[in-house]
Amino acid sequence: IRDIGCAYLVGAMSIVWMLRDPRAWPAAVMAGGFQLLHAATHVWDAAAGKVSAAHIASDAALVVLPALLVLWFSWPRLGGVQP
């Protein structure tokens, strides 16, 4: 858990950086890419039947949705960031 927490902390720092300087959008997109790959492992586990329905719902709200939101928000001209 601590290792993924550290990765999310670095990602959050890149998003704050982008908010302060829109030219840092590539760092935030990379953070979103990491989050999306992390979410994909959770989706894979759900598709393979390795987790319960309650766990799938939790992952959708706490892992998949935030990853998509970070990518949408940080991608140029989609979420309002202008390079």
Backbone as JSON, one array per atom type, in Angstrom:
{
  "sequence": "IRDIGCAYLVGAMSIVWMLRDPRAWPAAVMAGGFQLLHAATHVWDAAAGKVSAAHIASDAALVVLPALLVLWFSWPRLGGVQP",
  "N": [[0.83, -1.19, 0.0], [1.94, 1.25, 0.77], [3.79, 1.77, -1.25], [2.26, 2.26, -3.58], [0.92, 4.45, -2.65], [2.99, 6.32, -2.51], [3.54, 6.63, -5.23], [1.12, 7.75, -6.08], [1.25, 10.13, -4.65], [3.4, 11.47, -5.91], [2.21, 11.75, -8.41], [0.08, 13.45, -7.73], [1.53, 15.7, -7.02], [2.52, 16.45, -9.5], [0.18, 17.25, -10.73], [-0.53, 19.47, -9.19], [1.64, 21.04, -9.85], [1.05, 21.46, -12.57], [-1.26, 22.99, -12.27], [-0.2, 25.3, -11.28], [1.53, 26.03, -13.3], [0.65, 25.86, -16.47], [2.19, 24.81, -18.55], [3.28, 22.51, -17.63], [1.71, 20.38, -18.25], [2.39, 17.87, -19.56], [3.58, 16.33, -17.51], [1.45, 15.94, -15.75], [-0.25, 14.5, -17.42], [1.23, 12.16, -17.69], [1.09, 11.27, -15.06], [-1.64, 10.72, -14.97], [-1.65, 8.69, -16.87], [-0.2, 6.68, -15.54], [-2.04, 6.22, -13.46], [-4.19, 5.29, -14.96], [-3.13, 2.89, -16.01], [-2.77, 1.53, -13.62], [-5.44, 1.36, -12.85], [-6.31, -0.3, -14.88], [-5.24, -2.77, -14.14], [-6.87, -3.37, -12.0], [-9.35, -3.55, -13.3], [-8.82, -5.74, -14.9], [-8.53, -7.76, -12.94], [-11.16, -7.78, -12.02], [-12.55, -8.59, -14.33], [-11.5, -11.11, -14.57], [-12.72, -12.38, -12.54], [-11.69, -12.33, -9.98], [-12.33, -10.75, -7.84], [-14.9, -9.49, -5.61], [-18.31, -8.32, -6.29], [-18.85, -6.03, -4.8], [-16.29, -5.09, -4.38], [-15.57, -4.46, -6.99], [-17.31, -2.32, -7.51], [-16.33, -0.48, -5.67], [-13.71, -0.15, -6.66], [-14.31, 1.01, -9.13], [-15.26, 3.54, -8.39], [-13.16, 4.57, -6.82], [-10.71, 4.1, -8.06], [-10.77, 3.75, -10.94], [-12.44, 5.88, -11.97], [-11.16, 8.29, -10.86], [-8.7, 8.12, -12.29], [-9.5, 8.45, -14.96], [-10.58, 11.03, -14.76], [-8.3, 12.56, -14.08], [-6.78, 12.29, -16.43], [-8.54, 13.46, -18.3], [-8.72, 16.07, -17.27], [-6.07, 16.95, -17.41], [-5.25, 16.64, -20.03], [-4.38, 18.45, -22.89], [-6.58, 20.96, -24.0], [-8.88, 19.46, -23.6], [-9.77, 19.27, -20.9], [-9.6, 21.9, -20.23], [-7.02, 22.8, -19.87], [-4.54, 24.73, -21.22], [-1.82, 24.55, -23.28]],
  "CA": [[0.0, 0.0, 0.0], [2.78, 2.45, 0.85], [4.44, 2.05, -2.54], [1.3, 2.89, -4.48], [0.67, 5.77, -2.07], [4.09, 7.2, -2.94], [3.33, 6.93, -6.64], [0.0, 8.68, -6.17], [1.73, 11.42, -4.15], [4.16, 12.09, -6.99], [1.23, 12.15, -9.41], [-0.64, 14.63, -7.22], [2.45, 16.84, -7.1], [2.58, 16.88, -10.9], [-1.06, 17.96, -11.02], [-0.39, 20.79, -8.56], [2.6, 21.76, -10.7], [0.32, 21.89, -13.76], [-2.18, 24.06, -11.89], [0.61, 26.51, -11.1], [2.15, 26.35, -14.59], [0.01, 24.99, -17.47], [3.17, 24.15, -19.43], [3.65, 21.23, -17.01], [0.67, 19.4, -18.54], [2.86, 16.51, -19.83], [3.81, 15.6, -16.25], [0.14, 15.53, -15.25], [-0.75, 13.43, -18.31], [1.95, 10.94, -17.31], [0.48, 10.82, -13.79], [-2.91, 10.1, -15.35], [-1.33, 7.43, -17.54], [0.1, 5.71, -14.5], [-3.28, 5.89, -12.77], [-4.99, 4.47, -15.86], [-2.56, 1.54, -16.02], [-3.11, 0.94, -12.32], [-6.87, 1.03, -12.92], [-6.46, -1.45, -15.78], [-4.99, -4.01, -13.4], [-8.08, -3.63, -11.21], [-10.38, -4.0, -14.24], [-8.43, -7.1, -15.28], [-8.9, -8.64, -11.83], [-12.62, -7.9, -12.01], [-12.94, -9.4, -15.48], [-11.06, -12.49, -14.32], [-13.51, -12.92, -11.45], [-10.86, -12.46, -8.78], [-12.83, -9.89, -6.77], [-16.36, -9.49, -5.44], [-19.04, -7.21, -6.91], [-18.66, -4.84, -3.96], [-14.93, -4.6, -4.65], [-15.61, -3.87, -8.32], [-17.95, -1.01, -7.37], [-15.38, 0.37, -4.97], [-12.63, 0.17, -7.59], [-14.81, 1.94, -10.15], [-15.36, 4.88, -7.81], [-11.93, 5.05, -6.17], [-9.51, 3.87, -8.86], [-10.97, 3.98, -12.37], [-12.97, 7.23, -12.2], [-10.12, 9.31, -10.69], [-7.72, 8.03, -13.38], [-10.1, 9.09, -16.14], [-10.7, 12.46, -14.5], [-6.98, 13.18, -14.18], [-6.42, 12.38, -17.85], [-9.4, 14.45, -18.94], [-8.38, 17.39, -16.77], [-4.71, 17.35, -17.76], [-4.99, 16.58, -21.47], [-4.59, 19.79, -23.47], [-7.81, 21.35, -24.71], [-10.04, 18.64, -23.21], [-10.23, 19.66, -19.58], [-9.41, 23.31, -19.98], [-5.61, 23.16, -19.78], [-4.03, 25.25, -22.49], [-0.35, 24.57, -23.23]],
  "C": [[0.88, 1.26, 0.0], [3.41, 2.79, -0.49], [3.49, 2.73, -3.5], [0.93, 4.29, -3.97], [1.75, 6.77, -2.47], [3.92, 7.59, -4.41], [2.19, 7.91, -6.83], [0.4, 10.07, -5.66], [2.52, 12.16, -5.22], [3.21, 12.57, -8.1], [0.46, 13.4, -8.99], [0.25, 15.87, -7.3], [2.56, 17.35, -8.53], [1.31, 17.64, -11.29], [-1.03, 19.36, -10.41], [0.57, 21.64, -9.38], [1.89, 22.31, -11.93], [-0.64, 23.03, -13.44], [-1.43, 25.39, -11.73], [1.21, 26.98, -12.43], [1.58, 25.4, -15.64], [0.98, 24.3, -18.43], [3.62, 22.8, -18.87], [2.61, 20.14, -17.3], [1.22, 18.02, -18.89], [3.11, 15.69, -18.56], [2.48, 15.11, -15.69], [-0.47, 14.43, -16.11], [-0.05, 12.11, -17.97], [1.41, 10.38, -15.99], [-0.85, 10.13, -14.07], [-2.7, 8.77, -16.06], [-1.0, 6.33, -16.55], [-1.19, 5.26, -13.82], [-4.17, 5.01, -13.65], [-4.45, 3.04, -15.95], [-2.84, 0.81, -14.71], [-4.58, 0.51, -12.31], [-7.09, -0.19, -13.8], [-6.18, -2.77, -15.07], [-6.21, -4.37, -12.53], [-9.22, -4.13, -12.11], [-10.08, -5.43, -14.67], [-8.82, -8.1, -14.19], [-10.41, -8.84, -11.77], [-13.1, -8.79, -13.14], [-12.58, -10.87, -15.3], [-11.83, -13.14, -13.18], [-12.75, -13.08, -10.15], [-11.36, -11.65, -7.6], [-14.35, -9.9, -6.74], [-16.98, -8.28, -6.15], [-18.87, -5.92, -6.11], [-17.28, -4.24, -4.2], [-14.86, -3.92, -6.01], [-16.22, -2.46, -8.25], [-17.01, -0.02, -6.69], [-14.24, 0.8, -5.89], [-13.08, 1.16, -8.65], [-14.82, 3.36, -9.63], [-14.02, 5.43, -7.34], [-10.66, 4.89, -6.99], [-9.72, 4.27, -10.32], [-11.43, 5.42, -12.65], [-11.91, 8.31, -11.96], [-9.06, 9.29, -11.81], [-8.25, 8.72, -14.63], [-10.22, 10.6, -15.96], [-9.35, 13.18, -14.6], [-6.57, 13.31, -15.64], [-7.26, 13.42, -18.57], [-8.98, 15.87, -18.55], [-7.01, 17.86, -17.27], [-4.43, 17.35, -19.25], [-5.29, 17.94, -22.09], [-5.89, 19.89, -24.26], [-9.0, 20.44, -24.43], [-10.62, 19.15, -21.89], [-9.97, 21.12, -19.25], [-7.97, 23.74, -19.87], [-5.16, 23.61, -21.17], [-2.51, 25.31, -22.42], [0.2, 25.92, -23.68]]
}
